[in-house]
N, CA and C atoms as an extended XYZ file, in Angstrom:
309
Properties=species:S:1:pos:R:3:atomname:S:1:resname:S:1:resid:I:1 pbc="F F F"
N       -34.026       15.493      -27.460 N   MET     1
C       -32.946       15.890      -26.586 CA  MET     1
C       -32.734       17.294      -27.823 C   MET     1
N       -32.785       18.495      -27.181 N   THR     2
C       -32.057       19.543      -28.189 CA  THR     2
C       -30.601       19.363      -28.366 C   THR     2
N       -30.156       19.868      -29.333 N   PRO     3
C       -28.590       20.108      -29.452 CA  PRO     3
C       -27.833       20.537      -28.348 C   PRO     3
N       -28.716       21.957      -27.838 N   ARG     4
C       -27.669       22.721      -26.711 CA  ARG     4
C       -27.500       21.348      -25.390 C   ARG     4
N       -28.382       21.097      -25.018 N   PHE     5
C       -28.643       19.639      -24.077 CA  PHE     5
C       -27.604       18.428      -24.327 C   PHE     5
N       -27.789       18.291      -25.745 N   ALA     6
C       -26.671       17.053      -25.932 CA  ALA     6
C       -25.399       17.518      -25.796 C   ALA     6
N       -25.076       18.792      -26.414 N   ALA     7
C       -23.460       18.997      -26.422 CA  ALA     7
C       -23.289       19.105      -24.398 C   ALA     7
N       -23.979       19.672      -23.915 N   LEU     8
C       -23.739       19.820      -22.077 CA  LEU     8
C       -23.525       18.636      -21.894 C   LEU     8
N       -24.380       17.375      -22.376 N   VAL     9
C       -24.129       16.095      -21.754 CA  VAL     9
C       -22.595       15.360      -21.966 C   VAL     9
N       -22.245       15.458      -23.382 N   LEU    10
C       -21.110       15.217      -23.979 CA  LEU    10
C       -20.061       15.813      -23.594 C   LEU    10
N       -20.180       17.278      -22.954 N   ALA    11
C       -19.222       18.014      -22.381 CA  ALA    11
C       -18.816       17.560      -20.852 C   ALA    11
N       -19.729       17.196      -19.888 N   VAL    12
C       -20.026       16.706      -18.752 CA  VAL    12
C       -19.103       15.143      -18.623 C   VAL    12
N       -19.497       14.409      -19.584 N   ALA    13
C       -19.211       13.138      -19.747 CA  ALA    13
C       -17.711       12.967      -20.260 C   ALA    13
N       -17.186       13.926      -20.823 N   SER    14
C       -15.844       13.983      -21.173 CA  SER    14
C       -14.924       14.420      -20.336 C   SER    14
N       -15.394       15.611      -19.276 N   ALA    15
C       -14.778       16.076      -18.212 CA  ALA    15
C       -14.870       15.029      -16.973 C   ALA    15
N       -15.619       14.316      -17.065 N   LEU    16
C       -15.599       13.152      -15.904 CA  LEU    16
C       -15.075       12.030      -16.233 C   LEU    16
N       -14.852       11.663      -17.964 N   THR    17
C       -13.909       10.707      -18.077 CA  THR    17
C       -12.509       10.999      -18.062 C   THR    17
N       -12.603       12.244      -18.473 N   GLY    18
C       -10.945       12.579      -18.055 CA  GLY    18
C       -10.726       12.724      -17.003 C   GLY    18
N       -11.352       13.098      -15.573 N   CYS    19
C       -10.833       12.765      -14.352 CA  CYS    19
C       -10.650       11.626      -14.115 C   CYS    19
N       -11.525       10.753      -14.277 N   ALA    20
C       -11.188        9.351      -13.946 CA  ALA    20
C        -9.916        8.599      -14.629 C   ALA    20
N        -9.598        9.254      -15.605 N   VAL    21
C        -8.580        8.625      -16.590 CA  VAL    21
C        -7.302        9.302      -15.727 C   VAL    21
N        -7.290       10.175      -15.267 N   GLY    22
C        -6.260       11.155      -14.765 CA  GLY    22
C        -6.235       10.128      -13.109 C   GLY    22
N        -7.268       10.148      -12.476 N   ASP    23
C        -7.305        9.333      -11.123 CA  ASP    23
C        -6.659        8.085      -11.213 C   ASP    23
N        -6.902        7.351      -12.241 N   ARG    24
C        -6.430        5.768      -12.348 CA  ARG    24
C        -4.921        5.973      -12.957 C   ARG    24
N        -4.496        6.952      -13.649 N   ALA    25
C        -3.172        6.977      -14.054 CA  ALA    25
C        -2.538        7.254      -12.570 C   ALA    25
N        -3.077        8.101      -11.624 N   ASP    26
C        -2.184        8.470      -10.895 CA  ASP    26
C        -1.966        7.462       -9.779 C   ASP    26
N        -3.270        6.302       -9.741 N   GLU    27
C        -3.571        5.274       -8.703 CA  GLU    27
C        -2.549        4.335       -9.091 C   GLU    27
N        -2.248        4.148      -10.493 N   GLN    28
C        -1.262        3.422      -10.890 CA  GLN    28
C         0.119        3.363      -10.654 C   GLN    28
N         0.228        4.859      -10.713 N   GLU    29
C         1.944        5.173      -10.057 CA  GLU    29
C         1.807        5.048       -8.834 C   GLU    29
N         0.861        5.364       -7.954 N   THR    30
C         1.365        5.140       -6.330 CA  THR    30
C         1.229        3.631       -6.218 C   THR    30
N         0.255        2.712       -7.035 N   LEU    31
C         0.743        1.411       -6.565 CA  LEU    31
C         2.348        0.979       -7.146 C   LEU    31
N         2.755        1.321       -8.169 N   ALA    32
C         3.999        0.762       -8.977 CA  ALA    32
C         5.097        1.782       -8.390 C   ALA    32
N         4.881        2.695       -7.365 N   GLU    33
C         5.873        2.985       -6.213 CA  GLU    33
C         6.071        2.344       -5.283 C   GLU    33
N         4.766        2.052       -4.933 N   GLY    34
C         4.595        1.138       -3.379 CA  GLY    34
C         5.293       -0.225       -3.802 C   GLY    34
N         5.220       -0.773       -4.951 N   ALA    35
C         5.486       -2.153       -5.011 CA  ALA    35
C         6.855       -1.872       -5.453 C   ALA    35
N         7.543       -0.914       -5.528 N   ARG    36
C         9.390       -0.676       -5.808 CA  ARG    36
C         9.814       -0.660       -4.506 C   ARG    36
N         8.943        0.263       -3.514 N   LEU    37
C         9.766        0.513       -1.989 CA  LEU    37
C         9.803       -1.006       -1.231 C   LEU    37
N         7.997       -1.467       -1.564 N   TYR    38
C         8.212       -2.806       -1.028 CA  TYR    38
C         9.050       -3.831       -1.012 C   TYR    38
N         9.735       -4.086       -2.659 N   GLU    39
C        10.420       -4.938       -3.223 CA  GLU    39
C        12.161       -4.770       -2.677 C   GLU    39
N        12.002       -3.162       -2.514 N   ALA    40
C        13.509       -2.975       -1.805 CA  ALA    40
C        13.627       -2.792       -0.479 C   ALA    40
N        12.417       -3.008        0.210 N   ASN    41
C        12.722       -2.466        1.616 CA  ASN    41
C        12.090       -3.886        2.470 C   ASN    41
N        10.865       -4.701        1.796 N   CYS    42
C        10.403       -5.317        2.928 CA  CYS    42
C        10.438       -6.774        2.240 C   CYS    42
N        10.413       -7.167        0.975 N   MET    43
C        10.225       -8.536        0.478 CA  MET    43
C        11.510       -9.383        0.987 C   MET    43
N        12.387       -8.901        1.319 N   GLN    44
C        13.583       -9.692        2.230 CA  GLN    44
C        13.186      -10.500        3.144 C   GLN    44
N        12.134       -9.807        4.094 N   CYS    45
C        12.019      -10.654        5.119 CA  CYS    45
C        10.178      -10.951        5.324 C   CYS    45
N         9.823      -10.510        4.362 N   HIS    46
C         8.158      -10.534        4.193 CA  HIS    46
C         7.427      -11.267        3.147 C   HIS    46
N         8.567      -11.503        2.157 N   GLY    47
C         8.006      -12.082        1.172 CA  GLY    47
C         7.081      -11.567        0.028 C   GLY    47
N         7.069      -12.177       -1.059 N   GLY    48
C         6.270      -11.903       -2.231 CA  GLY    48
C         4.506      -11.862       -1.512 C   GLY    48
N         3.845      -11.209       -2.992 N   SER    49
C         2.591      -10.618       -2.796 CA  SER    49
C         1.662      -12.130       -2.743 C   SER    49
N         2.127      -13.455       -3.088 N   THR    50
C         0.993      -14.402       -3.139 CA  THR    50
C         1.977      -15.476       -2.186 C   THR    50
N         0.968      -16.347       -1.530 N   GLY    51
C         1.658      -17.327       -0.671 CA  GLY    51
C         1.560      -16.711        0.438 C   GLY    51
N         1.577      -17.628        1.620 N   GLY    52
C         1.909      -17.319        3.222 CA  GLY    52
C         0.363      -17.463        3.616 C   GLY    52
N         0.675      -17.419        4.998 N   SER    53
C        -0.641      -17.678        5.511 CA  SER    53
C        -0.524      -16.569        6.912 C   SER    53
N        -1.318      -16.743        8.015 N   ILE    54
C        -1.445      -15.452        9.003 CA  ILE    54
C        -0.404      -15.957       10.041 C   ILE    54
N        -0.445      -17.185       10.144 N   GLU    55
C         0.851      -17.982       10.901 CA  GLU    55
C         2.089      -17.483       10.231 C   GLU    55
N         2.366      -17.082        8.884 N   ASP    56
C         4.173      -16.893        8.828 CA  ASP    56
C         4.577      -15.727        9.616 C   ASP    56
N         5.744      -16.065       10.073 N   ILE    57
C         6.463      -15.110       10.995 CA  ILE    57
C         8.041      -14.601       10.073 C   ILE    57
N         8.085      -13.849        9.905 N   PRO    58
C         7.365      -12.744        9.510 CA  PRO    58
C         6.281      -12.828        8.490 C   PRO    58
N         5.091      -12.061        9.097 N   PRO    59
C         3.568      -12.736        8.046 CA  PRO    59
C         4.185      -11.815        6.747 C   PRO    59
N         3.536      -12.471        5.773 N   ARG    60
C         3.085      -11.967        4.545 CA  ARG    60
C         2.023      -10.992        4.265 C   ARG    60
N         2.337      -10.008        3.351 N   HIS    61
C         1.375       -8.703        3.340 CA  HIS    61
C         0.516       -9.117        2.232 C   HIS    61
N        -0.045       -9.935        2.359 N   ASN    62
C        -1.614      -10.282        1.416 CA  ASN    62
C        -2.339      -10.554        1.833 C   ASN    62
N        -3.605      -10.998        1.259 N   ALA    63
C        -5.151      -11.126        1.815 CA  ALA    63
C        -5.027      -12.707        2.787 C   ALA    63
N        -3.970      -13.511        2.833 N   GLU    64
C        -3.945      -14.505        3.574 CA  GLU    64
C        -2.913      -14.209        4.967 C   GLU    64
N        -2.424      -12.733        4.691 N   GLY    65
C        -1.638      -12.123        6.197 CA  GLY    65
C        -2.694      -11.708        6.970 C   GLY    65
N        -1.801      -10.795        7.890 N   HIS    66
C        -2.626      -10.164        8.742 CA  HIS    66
C        -2.281       -8.633        8.778 C   HIS    66
N        -1.864       -8.185        8.081 N   THR    67
C        -1.249       -6.341        7.959 CA  THR    67
C        -2.894       -5.822        7.822 C   THR    67
N        -3.823       -6.274        7.165 N   TRP    68
C        -4.789       -5.755        6.905 CA  TRP    68
C        -5.589       -5.425        8.403 C   TRP    68
N        -5.289       -6.093        8.983 N   HIS    69
C        -5.609       -5.886       10.553 CA  HIS    69
C        -5.726       -4.448       11.227 C   HIS    69
N        -4.490       -3.950       10.998 N   HIS    70
C        -3.945       -3.055       11.568 CA  HIS    70
C        -4.459       -1.576       10.977 C   HIS    70
N        -4.232       -0.792       11.708 N   ALA    71
C        -4.829        0.330       11.425 CA  ALA    71
C        -3.211        1.193       10.629 C   ALA    71
N        -3.681        2.050        9.505 N   ASP    72
C        -2.415        2.621        8.787 CA  ASP    72
C        -1.335        3.257       10.035 C   ASP    72
N        -2.083        4.078       10.484 N   CYS    73
C        -1.039        4.977       11.120 CA  CYS    73
C        -0.112        3.949       12.765 C   CYS    73
N        -0.584        2.525       13.206 N   GLY    74
C        -0.017        1.656       13.780 CA  GLY    74
C         1.215        0.993       12.918 C   GLY    74
N         0.788        0.772       11.796 N   LEU    75
C         1.644       -0.021       10.385 CA  LEU    75
C         2.733        1.141       10.061 C   LEU    75
N         2.485        2.668       10.316 N   VAL    76
C         3.330        3.338        9.680 CA  VAL    76
C         4.514        3.575       11.012 C   VAL    76
N         3.836        3.156       12.317 N   ALA    77
C         4.826        3.537       13.159 CA  ALA    77
C         5.580        2.119       13.356 C   ALA    77
N         4.996        1.072       13.141 N   ILE    78
C         6.355       -0.268       13.129 CA  ILE    78
C         7.286       -0.115       12.248 C   ILE    78
N         6.633        0.521       10.932 N   VAL    79
C         7.817        0.462        9.911 CA  VAL    79
C         8.880        1.601       10.135 C   VAL    79
N         8.548        2.625       10.710 N   LEU    80
C         9.537        3.673       10.786 CA  LEU    80
C        10.159        3.613       12.170 C   LEU    80
N         9.585        2.859       13.275 N   GLU    81
C        10.374        3.046       14.684 CA  GLU    81
C        11.018        1.412       14.792 C   GLU    81
N        10.109        0.434       14.126 N   GLY    82
C        10.828       -1.045       14.897 CA  GLY    82
C         9.892       -1.457       15.147 C   GLY    82
N        10.312       -2.384       15.813 N   MET    83
C         9.647       -3.796       16.874 CA  MET    83
C        10.765       -4.332       17.532 C   MET    83
N        10.822       -4.505       18.893 N   PRO    84
C        12.039       -5.481       19.485 CA  PRO    84
C        11.659       -6.705       19.339 C   PRO    84
N        12.501       -7.657       19.360 N   GLN    85
C        12.291       -8.960       19.095 CA  GLN    85
C        11.652       -9.525       20.613 C   GLN    85
N        10.877      -10.378       19.984 N   ARG    86
C         9.944      -10.879       20.957 CA  ARG    86
C        10.194      -12.492       21.032 C   ARG    86
N         9.748      -13.282       22.124 N   ALA    87
C         9.497      -14.669       22.006 CA  ALA    87
C         9.369      -15.249       20.646 C   ALA    87
N         8.155      -14.802       20.371 N   ASP    88
C         7.400      -15.545       19.374 CA  ASP    88
C         7.734      -14.827       17.955 C   ASP    88
N         8.742      -13.557       17.954 N   LEU    89
C         8.415      -13.090       16.808 CA  LEU    89
C        10.309      -12.664       16.666 C   LEU    89
N        10.504      -12.540       15.460 N   PRO    90
C        12.009      -11.769       14.921 CA  PRO    90
C        11.932      -10.355       15.276 C   PRO    90
N        12.909       -9.870       15.748 N   GLU    91
C        13.096       -8.005       15.367 CA  GLU    91
C        12.703       -7.429       14.169 C   GLU    91
N        11.880       -6.502       14.269 N   MET    92
C        11.591       -5.791       12.909 CA  MET    92
C        12.264       -4.435       13.075 C   MET    92
N        13.496       -4.443       12.079 N   PRO    93
C        14.214       -3.227       12.438 CA  PRO    93
C        13.040       -1.840       11.749 C   PRO    93
N        13.721       -0.390       12.246 N   ALA    94
C        13.293        0.432       11.846 CA  ALA    94
C        13.704        1.071       10.813 C   ALA    94
N        13.272        1.778        9.868 N   PHE    95
C        13.317        2.054        8.809 CA  PHE    95
C        13.177        3.414        8.572 C   PHE    95
N        13.272        4.286        9.816 N   GLU    96
C        12.942        5.620        9.537 CA  GLU    96
C        14.224        6.366        8.927 C   GLU    96
N        15.620        5.867        8.965 N   ASP    97
C        16.434        6.467        8.163 CA  ASP    97
C        16.468        6.136        6.411 C   ASP    97
N        15.180        5.475        6.023 N   ARG    98
C        15.505        5.169        4.612 CA  ARG    98
C        14.221        5.683        4.021 C   ARG    98
N        12.991        5.416        4.834 N   LEU    99
C        11.355        5.655        4.433 CA  LEU    99
C        11.018        6.869        5.146 C   LEU    99
N         9.996        7.440        4.456 N   THR   100
C         9.229        8.841        5.163 CA  THR   100
C         7.946        8.015        5.400 C   THR   100
N         7.069        8.561        6.158 N   GLU   101
C         5.812        8.863        6.558 CA  GLU   101
C         5.082        8.086        4.959 C   GLU   101
N         4.870        9.267        4.508 N   ASP   102
C         4.502        9.037        2.957 CA  ASP   102
C         4.841        7.902        2.110 C   ASP   102
N         6.139        7.295        2.399 N   ASP   103
C         6.338        6.129        1.747 CA  ASP   103
C         5.498        5.067        2.404 C   ASP   103
């Protein structure tokens, strides 16, 4: 390997590593903000991130729940617009006055 080629490989590896670290930091920041929003707005009814099952009403938002079965656009609509009470489900209040679509 020539010194010039080795320098190029190191430069590319450094650039890629820098991008990956930046992406991980952004991802961690996004996850932390999501956890904060969930705790402030959802946890009172939907519980924590452990336990629960698909039969829980209101459902838990974890691997045992069923939220992941729904498309993101449907979940955003439910959170912002709410859902009326049904015989088998409690009312889901609208959060459009507290949360944005990005939240």
